[in-house]
Amino acid sequence: MELTIAFHNDSSGVVRAFLNESSYEPDIKFPTLSRIFAGKANNFPRDRNAYIFDTPGEVVDITFINTDDGDHPFHMHGHQFWVLGFGNGTHVDKKSLNTVNPIKRDTSTIPASGWTVLRFVPDNPGVFGIHCHMWHLQSGLLMQLIELPEKIKKMDPPQEWVDLCKLNTKY
């Protein structure tokens, strides 16, 4: 999976952050977990930046290509990942990736005008964010990792979560 990081004006003229030309917008009326419990896990609007992983034991490599002139520290919730490599430019030298004993982290920097390759195994049923720091998160630089949605649907959410989601639909 390859994700290109970019910053530019949206249709309203506001500078936003984009992953593959999609800027994350939360949906407080129909949040991701609610959508999954409703059986609509495969029906996300593009701006939810939702990526579904439904194969147990799958190994996923995420290649971030940063077209921006600033570094971007990315943090992944729900996992630690292996950093296989990073470098300058937009061409990833696959032969230089360390697949033997790579460092394991939950945060890694995507260098300015560069790339980073992360590897993880989506084996933790749930919805987890992978995002840049708070200011760029607010600008839309987030993707949702939806892991094993069929297992999520079998979970029994706590009543407090159900009550909170009911409150959100009032606004």
Short mmCIF file of C-alpha atoms in Angstrom, two decimals:
data_model
loop_
_atom_site.label_atom_id
_atom_site.label_comp_id
_atom_site.label_asym_id
_atom_site.label_seq_id
_atom_site.Cartn_x
_atom_site.Cartn_y
_atom_site.Cartn_z
CA MET A 1 0.00 0.00 0.00
CA GLU A 2 1.40 3.37 -1.00
CA LEU A 3 0.19 6.64 0.53
CA THR A 4 1.26 10.04 -0.75
CA ILE A 5 1.34 12.92 1.75
CA ALA A 6 0.51 16.34 0.34
CA PHE A 7 -0.66 19.75 1.52
CA HIS A 8 -2.67 22.12 -0.64
CA ASN A 9 -5.84 24.19 -0.70
CA ASP A 10 -9.15 22.37 -0.61
CA SER A 11 -12.18 23.49 -2.64
CA SER A 12 -12.85 26.25 -0.07
CA GLY A 13 -9.31 27.62 -0.26
CA VAL A 14 -8.28 26.20 3.14
CA VAL A 15 -4.90 24.49 3.34
CA ARG A 16 -5.53 20.84 4.20
CA ALA A 17 -3.43 17.70 4.54
CA PHE A 18 -4.07 14.82 2.15
CA LEU A 19 -3.26 11.12 1.94
CA ASN A 20 -3.67 10.02 -1.67
CA GLU A 21 -5.63 13.22 -2.30
CA SER A 22 -8.12 12.47 0.49
CA SER A 23 -8.29 14.65 3.61
CA TYR A 24 -9.79 12.93 6.67
CA GLU A 25 -13.14 14.25 7.89
CA PRO A 26 -14.71 12.64 10.97
CA ASP A 27 -18.38 11.71 10.95
CA ILE A 28 -19.77 12.32 14.44
CA LYS A 29 -23.28 11.27 13.44
CA PHE A 30 -22.25 7.84 12.09
CA PRO A 31 -18.80 7.03 13.55
CA THR A 32 -16.69 4.23 12.18
CA LEU A 33 -17.50 1.68 14.89
CA SER A 34 -21.23 2.41 14.55
CA ARG A 35 -20.94 1.88 10.81
CA ILE A 36 -19.20 -1.46 11.36
CA PHE A 37 -21.78 -2.65 13.89
CA ALA A 38 -24.49 -1.67 11.38
CA GLY A 39 -22.89 -3.96 8.78
CA LYS A 40 -21.65 -1.12 6.58
CA ALA A 41 -17.91 -1.66 6.95
CA ASN A 42 -17.39 -1.70 3.18
CA ASN A 43 -19.29 1.51 2.54
CA PHE A 44 -17.14 4.40 3.74
CA PRO A 45 -17.01 7.81 2.07
CA ARG A 46 -13.57 8.54 0.61
CA ASP A 47 -12.81 11.28 3.16
CA ARG A 48 -12.93 8.78 6.04
CA ASN A 49 -9.56 7.45 4.85
CA ALA A 50 -10.71 4.00 5.97
CA TYR A 51 -8.64 0.98 4.98
CA ILE A 52 -10.04 -2.45 5.78
CA PHE A 53 -7.85 -5.41 6.64
CA ASP A 54 -9.90 -8.58 6.93
CA THR A 55 -7.38 -11.35 6.33
CA PRO A 56 -6.03 -12.86 9.58
CA GLY A 57 -2.24 -13.11 9.58
CA GLU A 58 -1.83 -10.74 6.63
CA VAL A 59 1.44 -8.80 6.55
CA VAL A 60 0.95 -5.19 5.43
CA ASP A 61 3.62 -2.79 4.21
CA ILE A 62 2.67 0.88 4.11
CA THR A 63 4.89 3.10 2.02
CA PHE A 64 4.54 6.79 2.81
CA ILE A 65 5.75 9.17 0.11
CA ASN A 66 6.08 12.70 1.49
CA THR A 67 5.76 15.41 -1.18
CA ASP A 68 5.85 18.11 1.50
CA ASP A 69 9.01 19.98 2.52
CA GLY A 70 8.54 19.18 6.23
CA ASP A 71 9.11 16.04 8.28
CA HIS A 72 5.98 14.28 9.54
CA PRO A 73 6.05 12.08 12.67
CA PHE A 74 3.41 9.36 12.26
CA HIS A 75 2.00 7.44 15.22
CA MET A 76 0.01 4.20 15.00
CA HIS A 77 -2.56 3.25 17.62
CA GLY A 78 -3.23 -0.38 18.51
CA HIS A 79 0.12 -1.70 17.28
CA GLN A 80 3.80 -1.42 17.03
CA PHE A 81 5.20 -1.61 13.52
CA TRP A 82 8.55 -2.40 11.99
CA VAL A 83 10.40 0.40 10.21
CA LEU A 84 11.76 -1.29 7.09
CA GLY A 85 13.47 1.78 5.70
CA PHE A 86 13.41 5.47 4.87
CA GLY A 87 15.13 7.79 2.47
CA ASN A 88 15.09 10.91 0.35
CA GLY A 89 13.10 11.46 -2.83
CA THR A 90 9.96 9.74 -4.02
CA HIS A 91 11.58 6.57 -5.36
CA VAL A 92 11.70 3.76 -2.80
CA ASP A 93 14.72 1.51 -3.15
CA LYS A 94 13.06 -1.81 -2.26
CA LYS A 95 16.44 -3.56 -2.21
CA SER A 96 17.58 -1.34 0.67
CA LEU A 97 14.70 -2.33 2.98
CA ASN A 98 15.67 -4.12 6.19
CA THR A 99 13.39 -7.16 6.44
CA VAL A 100 15.72 -9.26 8.62
CA ASN A 101 15.70 -7.50 11.99
CA PRO A 102 14.02 -4.09 11.60
CA ILE A 103 13.47 -1.72 14.49
CA LYS A 104 10.02 -1.81 16.09
CA ARG A 105 8.20 1.41 17.00
CA ASP A 106 4.77 3.02 17.34
CA THR A 107 5.98 6.34 15.90
CA SER A 108 8.28 7.07 12.98
CA THR A 109 9.13 10.17 10.99
CA ILE A 110 8.41 10.45 7.30
CA PRO A 111 11.28 12.68 6.10
CA ALA A 112 10.70 15.88 4.15
CA SER A 113 10.49 15.11 0.43
CA GLY A 114 11.21 11.49 1.32
CA TRP A 115 9.72 8.13 2.10
CA THR A 116 9.32 5.59 4.90
CA VAL A 117 8.14 1.97 4.72
CA LEU A 118 6.35 0.51 7.75
CA ARG A 119 5.25 -3.10 8.24
CA PHE A 120 2.59 -4.41 10.60
CA VAL A 121 0.28 -7.38 11.05
CA PRO A 122 -3.38 -6.35 11.42
CA ASP A 123 -4.31 -8.95 14.03
CA ASN A 124 -6.03 -6.75 16.61
CA PRO A 125 -9.77 -6.40 15.86
CA GLY A 126 -10.71 -2.74 16.09
CA VAL A 127 -10.40 0.67 14.50
CA PHE A 128 -7.06 2.38 14.94
CA GLY A 129 -5.69 5.66 13.71
CA ILE A 130 -2.34 6.26 12.13
CA HIS A 131 -1.72 9.98 12.04
CA CYS A 132 0.70 12.84 12.08
CA HIS A 133 1.02 15.21 15.06
CA MET A 134 -2.08 17.02 16.34
CA TRP A 135 -1.94 20.08 14.07
CA HIS A 136 -1.73 18.02 10.92
CA LEU A 137 -4.25 15.52 12.28
CA GLN A 138 -6.66 18.44 12.56
CA SER A 139 -5.83 19.27 8.94
CA GLY A 140 -6.87 15.79 7.81
CA LEU A 141 -3.62 13.79 7.94
CA LEU A 142 -5.04 10.54 9.35
CA MET A 143 -5.98 7.13 8.07
CA GLN A 144 -8.18 4.60 9.83
CA LEU A 145 -7.03 1.00 10.06
CA ILE A 146 -10.12 -1.20 10.29
CA GLU A 147 -8.95 -4.62 11.36
CA LEU A 148 -11.01 -7.77 11.12
CA PRO A 149 -14.45 -6.10 10.92
CA GLU A 150 -16.31 -9.42 11.21
CA LYS A 151 -14.66 -9.99 14.59
CA ILE A 152 -15.49 -6.41 15.62
CA LYS A 153 -19.18 -7.03 14.89
CA LYS A 154 -19.13 -9.98 17.34
CA MET A 155 -17.89 -7.76 20.18
CA ASP A 156 -20.27 -6.46 22.80
CA PRO A 157 -19.65 -2.72 23.22
CA PRO A 158 -20.05 -1.31 26.74
CA GLN A 159 -23.27 0.54 27.51
CA GLU A 160 -21.33 3.79 28.04
CA TRP A 161 -20.18 3.63 24.43
CA VAL A 162 -23.72 3.01 23.19
CA ASP A 163 -25.00 5.95 25.29
CA LEU A 164 -22.26 8.25 23.99
CA CYS A 165 -23.04 7.35 20.39
CA LYS A 166 -26.73 8.09 20.98
CA LEU A 167 -25.77 11.54 22.27
CA ASN A 168 -23.68 12.22 19.15
CA THR A 169 -26.63 11.62 16.84
CA LYS A 170 -28.55 14.49 18.46
CA TYR A 171 -26.16 17.11 17.05
#
